[in-house]
CSV table of C-alpha atoms in Angstrom, one decimal:
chain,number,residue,atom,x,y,z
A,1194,UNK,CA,-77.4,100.6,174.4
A,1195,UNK,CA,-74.0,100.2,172.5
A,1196,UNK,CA,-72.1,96.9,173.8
A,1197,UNK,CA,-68.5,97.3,172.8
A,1198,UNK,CA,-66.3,94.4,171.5
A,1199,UNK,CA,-62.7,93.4,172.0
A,1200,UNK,CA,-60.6,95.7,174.1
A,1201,UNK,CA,-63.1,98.7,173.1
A,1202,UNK,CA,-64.5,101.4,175.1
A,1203,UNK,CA,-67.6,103.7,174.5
A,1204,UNK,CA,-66.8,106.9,175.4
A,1205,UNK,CA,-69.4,110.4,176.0
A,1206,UNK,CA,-66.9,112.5,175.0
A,1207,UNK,CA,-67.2,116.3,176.8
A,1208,UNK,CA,-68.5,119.7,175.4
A,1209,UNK,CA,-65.4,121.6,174.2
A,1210,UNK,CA,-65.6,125.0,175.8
A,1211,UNK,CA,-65.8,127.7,173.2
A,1212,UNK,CA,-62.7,129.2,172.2
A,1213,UNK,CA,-61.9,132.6,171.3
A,1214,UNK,CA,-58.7,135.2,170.3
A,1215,UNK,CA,-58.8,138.9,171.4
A,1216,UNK,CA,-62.4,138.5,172.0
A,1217,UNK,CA,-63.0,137.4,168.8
A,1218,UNK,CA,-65.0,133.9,168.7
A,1219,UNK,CA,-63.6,131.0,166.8
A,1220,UNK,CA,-64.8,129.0,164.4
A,1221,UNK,CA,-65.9,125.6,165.5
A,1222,UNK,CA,-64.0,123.8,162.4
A,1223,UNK,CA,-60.8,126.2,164.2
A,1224,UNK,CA,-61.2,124.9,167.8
A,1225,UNK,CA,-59.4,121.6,168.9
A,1226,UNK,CA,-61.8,119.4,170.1
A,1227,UNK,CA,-62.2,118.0,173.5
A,1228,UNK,CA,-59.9,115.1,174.8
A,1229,UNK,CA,-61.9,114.3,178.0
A,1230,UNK,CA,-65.0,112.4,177.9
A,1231,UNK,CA,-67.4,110.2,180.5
A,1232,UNK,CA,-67.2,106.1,180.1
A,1233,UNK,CA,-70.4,104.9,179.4
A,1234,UNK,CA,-69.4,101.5,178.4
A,1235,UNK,CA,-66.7,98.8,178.4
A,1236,UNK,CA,-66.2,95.5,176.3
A,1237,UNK,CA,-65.5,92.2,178.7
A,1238,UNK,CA,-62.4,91.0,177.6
A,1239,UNK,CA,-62.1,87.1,177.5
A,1240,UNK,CA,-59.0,84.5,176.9
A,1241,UNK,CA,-60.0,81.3,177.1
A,1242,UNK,CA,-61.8,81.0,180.2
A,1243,UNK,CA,-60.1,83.7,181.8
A,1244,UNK,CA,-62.1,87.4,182.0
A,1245,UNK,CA,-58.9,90.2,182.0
A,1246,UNK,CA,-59.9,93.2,184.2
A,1247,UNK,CA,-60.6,96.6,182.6
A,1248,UNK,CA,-58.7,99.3,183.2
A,1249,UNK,CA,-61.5,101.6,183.5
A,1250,UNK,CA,-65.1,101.4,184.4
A,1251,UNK,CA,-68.5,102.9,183.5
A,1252,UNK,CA,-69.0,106.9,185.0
A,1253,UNK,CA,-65.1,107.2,184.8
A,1254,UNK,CA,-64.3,110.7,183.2
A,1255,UNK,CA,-60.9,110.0,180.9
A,1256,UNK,CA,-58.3,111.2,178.9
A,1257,UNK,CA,-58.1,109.8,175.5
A,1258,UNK,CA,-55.5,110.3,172.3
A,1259,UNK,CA,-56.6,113.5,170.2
A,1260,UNK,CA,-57.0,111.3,166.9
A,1261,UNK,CA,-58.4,108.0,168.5
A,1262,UNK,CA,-61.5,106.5,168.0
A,1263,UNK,CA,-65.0,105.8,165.8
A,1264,UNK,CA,-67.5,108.4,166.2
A,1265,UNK,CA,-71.3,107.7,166.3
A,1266,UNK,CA,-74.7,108.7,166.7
A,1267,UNK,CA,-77.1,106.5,168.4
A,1268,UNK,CA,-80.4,107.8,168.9
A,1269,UNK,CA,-79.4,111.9,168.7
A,1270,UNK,CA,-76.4,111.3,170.9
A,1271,UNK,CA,-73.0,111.2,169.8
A,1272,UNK,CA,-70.3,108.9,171.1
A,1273,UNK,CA,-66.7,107.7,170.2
A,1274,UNK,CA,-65.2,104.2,170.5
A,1275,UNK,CA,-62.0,103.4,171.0
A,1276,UNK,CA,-59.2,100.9,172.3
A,1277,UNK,CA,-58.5,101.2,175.8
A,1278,UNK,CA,-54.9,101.2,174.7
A,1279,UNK,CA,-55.5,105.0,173.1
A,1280,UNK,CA,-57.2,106.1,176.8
A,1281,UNK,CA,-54.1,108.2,178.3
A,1282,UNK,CA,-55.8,108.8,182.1
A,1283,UNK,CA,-58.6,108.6,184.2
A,1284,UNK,CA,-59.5,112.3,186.3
């Protein structure tokens, strides 16, 4: 399992639901894809001795920037890192 670093957070990010115009289905490269995703993972943050609390935890389902984040596959899955800074709200 991934083990984020830093202030990082490992998201699952949620199936876009498929779009369409008139009836008329879009292509996937034209649909905005999906803001929301499920936390599967968070980074321990550390100063010093200190451990600063997360602002999310694992199983929360989140909001994140549009343009935020590293995709990647790990064993035919596909997640997306990013800074907790760039997670907007948790549902």
């Amino acid at each position: 399992m991934l083990k984020p670093l830093g202030d990082r957070v490992v998201l699952q990010v949620s199936e876009a639901p498929e779009q369409s115009v008139g009836g008329i289905l879009l292509a996937s490269n034209a649909q905005e894809k999906s803001v929301t995703g499920k936390v599967v993972a968070v980074s321990t943050q550390t100063v010093g001795d200190l451990t600063a609390p997360a602002a999310v935890k694992e199983g929360d389902s989140v909001i994140f920037d549009k343009f935020a984040g590293t995709e990647i596959s790990v064993d035919g899955v596909d997640y997306l890192v990013v800074h907790e800074k760039d997670i907007v709200a948790v549902l």
